[in-house]
Short mmCIF file of C-alpha atoms and ligand atoms in Angstrom, two decimals:
data_model
loop_
_atom_site.label_atom_id
_atom_site.label_comp_id
_atom_site.label_asym_id
_atom_site.label_seq_id
_atom_site.Cartn_x
_atom_site.Cartn_y
_atom_site.Cartn_z
CA MET A 1 0.00 0.00 0.00
CA ALA A 2 1.23 3.50 -0.79
CA LYS A 3 2.48 5.52 2.14
CA ASN A 4 0.17 8.34 3.23
CA ILE A 5 1.40 11.76 2.27
CA GLN A 6 2.25 13.81 5.34
CA ALA A 7 3.37 17.33 6.12
CA ILE A 8 7.08 18.05 5.78
CA ARG A 9 9.06 17.58 8.98
CA GLY A 10 9.23 20.78 10.98
CA MET A 11 6.44 22.44 8.97
CA ASN A 12 3.27 22.66 10.99
CA ASP A 13 -0.42 22.82 10.25
CA TYR A 14 -2.25 25.40 12.32
CA LEU A 15 -5.72 24.02 12.97
CA PRO A 16 -8.77 26.05 14.06
CA ALA A 17 -7.97 25.43 17.73
CA ASP A 18 -4.56 27.04 17.09
CA THR A 19 -5.66 29.86 14.81
CA VAL A 20 -8.05 31.30 17.40
CA VAL A 21 -5.06 31.67 19.73
CA TRP A 22 -2.87 33.15 17.00
CA GLN A 23 -5.58 35.57 15.92
CA ARG A 24 -6.02 36.98 19.40
CA ILE A 25 -2.26 37.33 19.88
CA GLU A 26 -1.73 38.88 16.45
CA GLY A 27 -4.61 41.26 17.11
CA ILE A 28 -2.93 42.48 20.31
CA LEU A 29 0.46 42.85 18.59
CA LYS A 30 -1.04 44.80 15.68
CA GLN A 31 -3.06 47.05 17.92
CA VAL A 32 0.09 48.05 19.81
CA LEU A 33 2.04 48.57 16.55
CA ALA A 34 -0.73 50.84 15.29
CA SER A 35 -0.62 52.81 18.53
CA TYR A 36 3.00 53.75 17.68
CA GLY A 37 2.26 54.61 14.04
CA TYR A 38 3.94 51.59 12.39
CA SER A 39 2.77 50.37 8.95
CA GLU A 40 2.62 46.88 7.52
CA ILE A 41 4.78 45.79 4.58
CA ARG A 42 4.17 42.48 2.76
CA LEU A 43 7.11 40.86 1.07
CA PRO A 44 7.70 37.78 -1.10
CA LEU A 45 8.60 34.47 0.54
CA VAL A 46 11.26 33.84 -2.10
CA GLU A 47 14.21 36.05 -3.01
CA GLN A 48 17.39 35.73 -5.06
CA THR A 49 19.92 33.72 -3.07
CA PRO A 50 22.69 36.37 -3.19
CA LEU A 51 20.47 38.77 -1.22
CA PHE A 52 20.67 36.57 1.87
CA LYS A 53 24.33 35.69 1.39
CA ARG A 54 25.26 39.36 1.23
CA ALA A 55 22.96 40.55 3.99
CA ILE A 56 23.23 37.78 6.57
CA GLY A 57 26.85 36.85 5.83
CA GLU A 58 28.43 33.79 4.20
CA VAL A 59 29.87 32.49 7.45
CA THR A 60 26.71 32.36 9.56
CA ASP A 61 24.73 29.31 10.64
CA VAL A 62 21.78 30.53 8.61
CA VAL A 63 23.62 30.83 5.30
CA GLU A 64 26.02 27.92 5.82
CA LYS A 65 23.52 25.27 6.77
CA GLU A 66 19.94 26.45 7.21
CA MET A 67 18.74 27.90 3.91
CA TYR A 68 16.25 26.28 1.56
CA THR A 69 17.92 27.07 -1.74
CA PHE A 70 16.89 25.77 -5.15
CA ASP A 71 17.25 26.60 -8.81
CA ASP A 72 14.28 28.13 -10.56
CA ARG A 73 13.37 26.61 -13.93
CA ASN A 74 15.55 29.18 -15.64
CA GLY A 75 18.57 28.18 -13.55
CA GLU A 76 18.49 31.19 -11.21
CA SER A 77 19.27 30.38 -7.59
CA LEU A 78 16.39 31.27 -5.26
CA THR A 79 15.98 30.91 -1.50
CA LEU A 80 12.95 30.65 0.78
CA ARG A 81 13.45 33.59 3.12
CA PRO A 82 15.11 32.58 6.41
CA GLU A 83 14.38 36.02 7.91
CA GLY A 84 12.67 39.23 6.90
CA THR A 85 15.17 42.07 7.23
CA ALA A 86 17.06 41.37 3.99
CA GLY A 87 13.88 41.34 1.90
CA CYS A 88 12.57 44.42 3.66
CA VAL A 89 15.74 46.37 2.87
CA ARG A 90 15.72 45.05 -0.72
CA ALA A 91 12.13 46.27 -1.15
CA GLY A 92 12.86 49.61 0.52
CA VAL A 93 15.79 50.27 -1.82
CA GLU A 94 13.90 49.04 -4.88
CA HIS A 95 10.91 51.32 -4.22
CA GLY A 96 12.89 54.33 -3.03
CA LEU A 97 11.39 54.22 0.46
CA LEU A 98 14.56 54.68 2.43
CA TYR A 99 16.85 57.46 1.35
CA ASN A 100 16.24 60.66 3.32
CA GLN A 101 13.00 59.30 4.73
CA GLU A 102 11.67 57.77 7.89
CA GLN A 103 9.96 54.41 7.74
CA ARG A 104 8.45 52.45 10.62
CA LEU A 105 7.49 49.07 9.23
CA TRP A 106 6.31 45.67 10.40
CA TYR A 107 5.62 42.32 8.78
CA MET A 108 4.35 38.95 9.92
CA GLY A 109 4.80 35.72 8.04
CA PRO A 110 6.54 32.41 7.57
CA MET A 111 10.33 32.00 7.50
CA PHE A 112 12.22 28.86 6.52
CA ARG A 113 15.31 27.32 8.05
CA TYR A 114 16.58 23.79 7.77
CA GLU A 115 17.11 23.10 11.48
CA ARG A 116 16.55 20.14 13.75
CA PRO A 117 12.86 20.42 14.70
CA GLN A 118 12.04 20.49 18.40
CA LYS A 119 9.79 22.44 20.72
CA GLY A 120 10.07 26.10 19.72
CA ARG A 121 12.26 25.33 16.69
CA TYR A 122 10.75 24.47 13.34
CA ARG A 123 11.65 24.51 9.65
CA GLN A 124 8.75 26.73 8.75
CA PHE A 125 8.13 29.21 11.54
CA HIS A 126 6.63 32.68 11.75
CA GLN A 127 8.18 35.96 12.68
CA MET A 128 6.69 39.30 13.52
CA GLY A 129 9.40 41.68 12.40
CA VAL A 130 9.71 45.42 12.93
CA GLU A 131 12.17 47.62 11.02
CA VAL A 132 12.78 51.36 11.34
CA PHE A 133 14.80 53.30 8.75
CA GLY A 134 16.23 56.80 8.71
CA LEU A 135 16.62 57.39 12.45
CA GLN A 136 20.00 57.20 14.08
CA GLY A 137 19.56 58.17 17.72
CA PRO A 138 19.20 55.77 20.63
CA ASP A 139 15.67 57.09 21.24
CA ILE A 140 14.24 54.92 18.47
CA ASP A 141 16.12 51.86 19.77
CA ALA A 142 14.48 52.60 23.12
CA GLU A 143 11.03 52.98 21.56
CA LEU A 144 11.28 49.57 19.91
CA ILE A 145 12.12 48.04 23.27
CA MET A 146 9.34 49.96 25.03
CA MET A 147 6.89 48.75 22.40
CA THR A 148 7.89 45.14 22.97
CA ALA A 149 7.54 45.68 26.73
CA ARG A 150 4.00 46.90 26.07
CA TRP A 151 3.33 43.71 24.09
CA TRP A 152 4.44 41.56 27.01
CA LYS A 153 2.14 43.44 29.37
CA ALA A 154 -0.83 43.17 27.02
CA LEU A 155 -0.19 39.44 26.62
CA GLY A 156 0.24 38.82 30.35
CA ILE A 157 3.81 37.50 30.06
CA ALA A 158 5.78 40.50 31.35
CA ASP A 159 6.98 38.61 34.44
CA HIS A 160 8.36 35.79 32.32
CA VAL A 161 10.66 37.60 29.92
CA SER A 162 13.81 39.56 30.56
CA LEU A 163 15.82 41.91 28.43
CA GLU A 164 19.48 41.41 27.55
CA LEU A 165 21.34 44.26 25.99
CA ASN A 166 24.75 44.88 24.48
CA SER A 167 26.59 47.15 22.10
CA ILE A 168 28.79 45.54 19.49
CA GLY A 169 30.12 48.90 18.30
CA SER A 170 31.23 50.00 14.87
CA LEU A 171 32.69 47.80 12.18
CA GLU A 172 36.17 49.14 13.01
CA ALA A 173 35.78 48.60 16.75
CA ARG A 174 34.64 45.08 16.09
CA ALA A 175 37.60 44.41 13.82
CA ALA A 176 39.98 45.57 16.57
CA TYR A 177 38.17 43.42 19.09
CA ARG A 178 38.20 40.46 16.74
CA ASP A 179 41.99 40.59 16.58
CA ALA A 180 42.27 40.72 20.37
CA LEU A 181 39.80 37.86 20.75
CA VAL A 182 41.50 35.65 18.17
CA ALA A 183 44.87 36.25 19.85
CA PHE A 184 43.34 35.16 23.15
CA LEU A 185 41.60 32.11 21.66
CA GLU A 186 44.81 31.00 19.94
CA GLN A 187 46.43 30.71 23.34
CA HIS A 188 43.64 28.43 24.55
CA LYS A 189 42.97 26.22 21.54
CA ASP A 190 43.02 23.12 23.75
CA VAL A 191 39.72 24.18 25.37
CA LEU A 192 37.93 24.93 22.09
CA ASP A 193 35.67 22.39 20.41
CA ASP A 194 35.71 21.86 16.63
CA ASP A 195 32.89 24.31 16.03
CA CYS A 196 34.69 27.06 17.93
CA LYS A 197 37.98 26.32 16.20
CA ARG A 198 36.28 26.64 12.85
CA ARG A 199 34.56 29.88 13.85
CA MET A 200 37.69 31.30 15.44
CA TYR A 201 38.95 32.56 12.07
CA SER A 202 35.79 32.71 10.00
CA ASN A 203 33.53 34.50 12.52
CA PRO A 204 35.27 34.72 15.90
CA LEU A 205 32.54 36.72 17.66
CA ARG A 206 30.27 33.71 17.29
CA VAL A 207 32.55 31.86 19.69
CA LEU A 208 31.12 34.16 22.38
CA ASP A 209 27.73 32.50 22.22
CA SER A 210 29.06 28.96 22.18
CA LYS A 211 26.87 26.73 24.34
CA ASN A 212 29.91 24.71 25.48
CA PRO A 213 30.36 25.25 29.28
CA ASP A 214 34.14 24.89 29.13
CA VAL A 215 34.32 27.55 26.45
CA GLN A 216 32.02 29.80 28.47
CA THR A 217 34.32 29.45 31.49
CA LEU A 218 37.33 30.24 29.34
CA LEU A 219 35.59 33.37 28.07
CA ASN A 220 35.44 34.81 31.58
CA ASP A 221 39.08 35.76 31.07
CA ALA A 222 38.77 36.86 27.45
CA PRO A 223 39.06 40.49 26.35
CA THR A 224 35.62 42.15 26.18
CA LEU A 225 33.87 44.04 23.45
CA ALA A 226 33.11 46.85 25.91
CA ASP A 227 36.84 47.60 26.18
CA HIS A 228 37.07 48.07 22.42
CA LEU A 229 33.96 50.16 21.80
CA ASP A 230 34.37 53.35 19.78
CA ASP A 231 33.28 56.59 21.48
CA ASP A 232 30.19 57.14 19.33
CA SER A 233 28.91 53.65 20.01
CA ARG A 234 29.61 54.07 23.71
CA THR A 235 27.65 57.33 23.82
CA HIS A 236 24.81 55.75 21.84
CA PHE A 237 24.66 52.84 24.25
CA GLN A 238 24.71 55.08 27.32
CA GLY A 239 21.89 57.09 25.76
CA LEU A 240 19.85 53.96 25.23
CA CYS A 241 20.43 52.72 28.78
CA ALA A 242 19.37 56.12 30.18
CA LEU A 243 16.15 56.12 28.14
CA LEU A 244 15.31 52.62 29.32
CA ASP A 245 16.04 53.61 32.91
CA ASP A 246 13.67 56.58 32.53
CA ALA A 247 11.02 54.30 31.10
CA GLY A 248 11.41 51.88 34.01
CA ILE A 249 12.47 49.00 31.79
CA ALA A 250 14.86 46.59 33.48
CA TYR A 251 17.71 45.03 31.50
CA THR A 252 20.89 43.08 31.93
CA ILE A 253 23.97 44.02 29.98
CA ASN A 254 25.26 40.80 28.48
CA GLN A 255 28.73 41.35 27.06
CA ARG A 256 28.55 38.09 25.17
CA LEU A 257 25.40 38.90 23.29
CA VAL A 258 26.46 39.20 19.63
CA ARG A 259 23.51 37.74 17.64
CA GLY A 260 23.86 35.31 14.78
CA LEU A 261 23.56 37.53 11.73
CA ASP A 262 26.40 39.64 10.38
CA TYR A 263 24.61 42.90 9.69
CA TYR A 264 24.27 44.21 13.23
CA ASN A 265 26.23 47.10 14.73
CA ARG A 266 25.92 49.07 17.97
CA THR A 267 22.75 48.06 19.83
CA VAL A 268 21.84 44.39 20.03
CA PHE A 269 19.15 42.99 22.30
CA GLU A 270 17.20 39.86 23.07
CA TRP A 271 14.14 39.13 25.16
CA VAL A 272 14.64 35.76 26.77
CA THR A 273 12.55 33.46 28.90
CA THR A 274 13.29 30.50 31.11
CA SER A 275 9.74 29.17 30.72
CA LEU A 276 10.23 27.40 27.38
CA GLY A 277 13.16 25.08 27.94
CA SER A 278 16.16 25.56 25.72
CA GLN A 279 14.55 27.66 22.96
CA GLY A 280 14.53 30.68 25.25
CA THR A 281 14.95 33.63 22.89
CA VAL A 282 11.55 35.05 22.07
CA CYS A 283 12.67 38.14 20.27
CA GLY A 284 15.97 39.57 19.09
CA GLY A 285 17.25 42.51 17.14
CA GLY A 286 19.45 45.53 16.95
CA ARG A 287 20.90 48.23 14.75
CA TYR A 288 22.11 47.56 11.23
CA ASP A 289 23.28 50.94 9.99
CA GLY A 290 25.44 49.50 7.22
CA LEU A 291 23.01 47.10 5.58
CA VAL A 292 21.12 49.45 3.27
CA GLU A 293 24.35 50.64 1.68
CA GLN A 294 25.63 47.10 1.51
CA LEU A 295 22.52 46.21 -0.49
CA ASP A 296 23.12 49.04 -2.97
CA GLY A 297 21.03 51.73 -1.32
CA ARG A 298 22.20 55.13 -0.07
CA ALA A 299 23.55 54.93 3.50
CA THR A 300 20.57 54.86 5.88
CA PRO A 301 20.56 54.17 9.61
CA ALA A 302 18.29 51.28 10.57
CA VAL A 303 17.18 49.31 13.60
CA GLY A 304 14.79 46.41 14.02
CA PHE A 305 13.98 43.10 15.58
CA ALA A 306 12.19 39.86 14.88
CA MET A 307 10.01 37.87 17.22
CA GLY A 308 9.36 34.16 16.91
CA MET A 309 5.58 33.77 16.87
CA GLU A 310 5.57 30.08 17.78
CA ARG A 311 7.69 30.75 20.86
CA LEU A 312 5.48 33.66 21.81
CA VAL A 313 2.33 31.55 21.48
CA LEU A 314 3.91 28.74 23.54
CA LEU A 315 4.92 31.24 26.20
CA VAL A 316 1.51 32.89 26.45
CA GLN A 317 -0.11 29.47 26.78
CA ALA A 318 2.46 28.33 29.34
CA VAL A 319 2.29 31.30 31.70
CA ASN A 320 -0.99 33.18 31.21
CA PRO A 321 -3.95 31.05 32.34
CA GLU A 322 -6.32 33.98 31.78
CA PHE A 323 -5.53 34.30 28.10
CA GLU A 324 -8.69 33.96 26.01
CA PRO A 325 -8.49 32.84 22.38
CA THR A 326 -10.62 34.67 19.85
CA ARG A 327 -14.21 33.42 20.15
CA ILE A 328 -15.69 31.87 17.03
CA VAL A 329 -19.36 32.16 17.98
CA ASP A 330 -21.15 34.68 20.21
CA VAL A 331 -24.68 33.69 19.37
CA TYR A 332 -26.07 30.31 18.30
CA VAL A 333 -29.45 30.26 16.59
CA ILE A 334 -31.63 27.29 17.46
CA ALA A 335 -34.68 26.44 15.37
CA SER A 336 -37.34 23.76 15.58
CA GLY A 337 -40.72 23.32 13.93
CA GLN A 338 -42.43 23.48 10.58
CA GLY A 339 -40.87 26.19 8.35
CA VAL A 340 -38.83 27.59 11.24
CA GLN A 341 -35.37 26.96 9.73
CA SER A 342 -35.94 29.54 7.00
CA ALA A 343 -37.22 32.07 9.56
CA ALA A 344 -34.11 31.42 11.70
CA MET A 345 -31.79 32.01 8.75
CA GLN A 346 -33.60 35.26 7.90
CA LEU A 347 -33.39 36.40 11.50
CA ALA A 348 -29.65 35.72 11.51
CA GLU A 349 -29.22 37.70 8.28
CA LYS A 350 -31.12 40.67 9.76
CA LEU A 351 -28.97 40.56 12.85
CA ARG A 352 -25.82 40.57 10.72
CA ASP A 353 -27.19 43.69 8.99
CA ALA A 354 -27.90 45.40 12.31
CA ALA A 355 -24.80 44.30 14.21
CA PRO A 356 -22.04 43.27 11.77
CA GLN A 357 -19.50 42.58 14.50
CA LEU A 358 -21.67 39.87 16.11
CA LYS A 359 -20.52 36.31 15.45
CA LEU A 360 -23.63 34.31 14.69
CA MET A 361 -23.93 30.66 13.86
CA THR A 362 -27.18 29.06 12.76
CA ASN A 363 -27.92 25.46 13.63
CA PHE A 364 -28.10 23.11 10.66
CA GLY A 365 -29.13 19.51 10.42
CA GLY A 366 -32.11 19.85 12.77
CA GLY A 367 -32.14 17.96 16.05
CA ASN A 368 -34.20 18.42 19.17
CA PHE A 369 -33.63 21.40 21.47
CA LYS A 370 -31.33 19.43 23.74
CA LYS A 371 -29.06 18.48 20.87
CA GLN A 372 -29.01 22.01 19.51
CA PHE A 373 -28.15 23.50 22.91
CA ALA A 374 -25.31 21.00 23.17
CA ARG A 375 -23.99 22.26 19.83
CA ALA A 376 -24.25 25.87 21.07
CA ASP A 377 -22.06 24.90 24.04
CA LYS A 378 -19.62 23.06 21.84
CA TRP A 379 -19.05 26.21 19.77
CA GLY A 380 -18.57 28.26 22.93
CA ALA A 381 -21.56 30.55 22.29
CA ARG A 382 -22.49 33.04 25.00
CA VAL A 383 -26.11 33.36 23.97
CA ALA A 384 -28.64 31.10 22.25
CA LEU A 385 -31.59 32.38 20.27
CA VAL A 386 -34.47 29.94 20.23
CA LEU A 387 -37.16 29.96 17.58
CA GLY A 388 -40.18 27.68 17.43
CA GLU A 389 -43.41 27.95 15.47
CA ASP A 390 -45.03 30.13 18.18
CA GLU A 391 -42.15 32.62 18.23
CA VAL A 392 -42.14 32.87 14.44
CA ALA A 393 -45.90 33.51 14.39
CA ALA A 394 -45.55 36.26 17.03
CA ASN A 395 -42.37 37.82 15.58
CA GLN A 396 -40.65 36.98 18.83
CA VAL A 397 -37.57 35.09 19.90
CA VAL A 398 -36.36 33.48 23.12
CA VAL A 399 -32.96 34.78 24.22
CA LYS A 400 -31.06 32.50 26.56
CA ASP A 401 -27.90 33.66 28.28
CA LEU A 402 -25.84 30.47 28.30
CA ARG A 403 -23.52 31.72 31.02
CA ASN A 404 -26.21 32.02 33.71
CA GLY A 405 -29.18 30.23 32.16
CA GLU A 406 -31.45 33.29 32.30
CA GLN A 407 -33.93 33.57 29.49
CA GLN A 408 -36.35 36.14 28.17
CA THR A 409 -38.80 36.40 25.29
CA LEU A 410 -38.33 39.48 23.14
CA ALA A 411 -39.79 41.09 20.04
CA GLN A 412 -37.40 40.37 17.16
CA SER A 413 -37.07 44.13 16.54
CA GLU A 414 -35.48 44.63 19.98
CA LEU A 415 -33.02 41.82 19.52
CA ALA A 416 -29.92 43.55 18.14
CA THR A 417 -29.75 46.09 20.98
CA THR A 418 -30.35 43.46 23.64
CA LEU A 419 -27.66 41.18 22.22
CA GLN A 420 -25.12 43.96 22.03
CA ALA A 421 -25.80 44.82 25.67
CA LEU A 422 -25.64 41.16 26.74
CA LEU A 423 -22.32 40.62 25.00
CA ALA A 424 -20.66 43.91 25.83
P1 ATP B 501 18.11 30.81 17.95
O1 ATP B 501 19.28 31.24 18.75
O2 ATP B 501 16.98 30.35 18.79
O3 ATP B 501 18.46 29.89 16.83
P2 ATP B 501 18.30 32.99 16.10
O4 ATP B 501 19.36 33.85 16.66
O5 ATP B 501 18.64 32.06 14.99
O6 ATP B 501 17.57 32.16 17.26
P3 ATP B 501 16.91 35.15 14.82
O7 ATP B 501 17.44 34.87 13.49
O8 ATP B 501 17.36 36.34 15.54
O9 ATP B 501 17.05 33.86 15.74
O10 ATP B 501 15.31 35.18 14.75
C1 ATP B 501 14.50 35.92 15.67
C2 ATP B 501 13.57 35.02 16.42
O11 ATP B 501 12.91 34.11 15.56
C3 ATP B 501 14.24 34.13 17.45
O12 ATP B 501 14.48 34.83 18.62
C4 ATP B 501 13.20 33.06 17.65
O13 ATP B 501 12.18 33.47 18.53
C5 ATP B 501 12.63 32.90 16.26
N1 ATP B 501 13.22 31.75 15.56
C6 ATP B 501 14.42 31.68 14.96
N2 ATP B 501 14.60 30.46 14.40
C7 ATP B 501 13.47 29.76 14.67
C8 ATP B 501 13.03 28.43 14.35
N3 ATP B 501 13.75 27.59 13.62
N4 ATP B 501 11.80 28.04 14.81
C9 ATP B 501 11.03 28.88 15.53
N5 ATP B 501 11.40 30.12 15.85
C10 ATP B 501 12.59 30.58 15.42
MG1 MG B 502 19.14 30.04 14.90
#
C-alpha cells in the first residue's frame, strides 16, 4: 500500500484550535504597533539567493547550513526567506522608500530554516518583524524596546521575559576586538571544540555564544567588546540605557550577546525566557546601519527586531492562564418546527445587517432542542436564540444567556440592541 502523504518535517499545520489563539495574539500585537504609528509591509517568501548571502553573511549558521535554496526553472538560484530584514531592505531600496525618509514598518509571516525540529524550533516558523529606517539616535532603539515591553504586558507575560542588551560597536571597533579575541583564543585552543575552532577565524565573535560550558568558562578571562567600543557607540549605548532607565524597563547588559547575523552594529538585544526550555529567545534585534548601503542603497541608519511567533504563542499558553483565544461564535441560533429553519436564517441575516460585529452561527441539520443546545455549548456561544413555530408567528424570539441560564422572550425588533448589551 502506498504511504500516506504527510506534512514536511518541521512544517506545521495550524488548525482552528490554534488559529483562534494566534488571531487573538496577532490582534494584540497589531493594535500596539498601530498605537506607535507603524505600517505593515508584505514581502515575497522567495528572493534571489545572493540577497541573503550578502545581507546575513556567508559564514553564519543561517547561510552555511539552514537555507532552503533551489534553482528556478531558468537556472536562477532562489531561496525561501530565512528572515525578513534582507527582503525588507531590498524592497525599501527598490521602491525608493529609504533614502532621506523615515519608515516604521512591520511584517508577519513564515520563515524557513533547515534546522533540527524540536519544541520552539521548526523549519517553517513565523516571525513578527519590525524595522525602522532613517533614524540614528538611541531614542528609536528605546522605543522599539518599550513597544515590545508593552506587548508583554498586554499578553500577560511580562513577568516571564527579561531583556538582555549589548553594544557591538562600529565595524572598526569590532575588527579591533576580533583581533584581540582571536589572539586570546589561539592561546587556549586546547579548550575549544571543533565548532569554535572553525569559527575562530571565519567568525570569531560567534565563539562568544558557544553553548559549550568549558568555552564559556574560558571566556570569563577573554578580552571584552566593551573595552574596544568606539566613542560614538559608547555614547549611543549610554543614551539607550538612560532612556530605558527613565522608562522603568529593566535590563541586563550581556557582554557576550552578539547575535547570529552579520549585519548588526551598535545596539543588540534579546528578550529571553526560562519558561520554554532551551529555545529561550523570544525576540531579538538591533541596529544595522550598514546594511542598506551594503545592499546598494544610499547609507541609511536602521534598527529592528524579529520575534518568533511560535515561541510567543507557547509562552503565552504556558504562563498566562487567563488568556482567552478569539471566540468563534457569540450567538447560536436554534430552530425547531415546521418552516422555522428559513425564519431562523432570515433572523440571523437581519442581525448581521444590524450588528455586523456579532458572530452568529445558525444550527443546521435539525435535532431536538437538547441536541441544539449542546452544539451551542460546543461552539462556545455566550447566547442562544431559540425559535419555534409560536415565536415565528408572534415575531418573537427566546434569548437565553448560556452563562447564567437566564432567558427572556423578546420582540425580534429589539433583539440587536439586547444582544449587544448582553455581549458587551
Ligand atoms: P536561535 O538562537 O533560537 O536559533 P536565532 O538567533 O537564529 O535564534 P533570529 O534569526 O534572531 O534567531 O530570529 C529571531 C527570532 O525568531 C528568534 O528569537 C526566535 O524566537 C525565532 N526563531 C528563529 N529560528 C526559529 C526556528 N527555527 N523556529 C522557531 N522560531 C525561530
Ligand atoms: Mg538560529
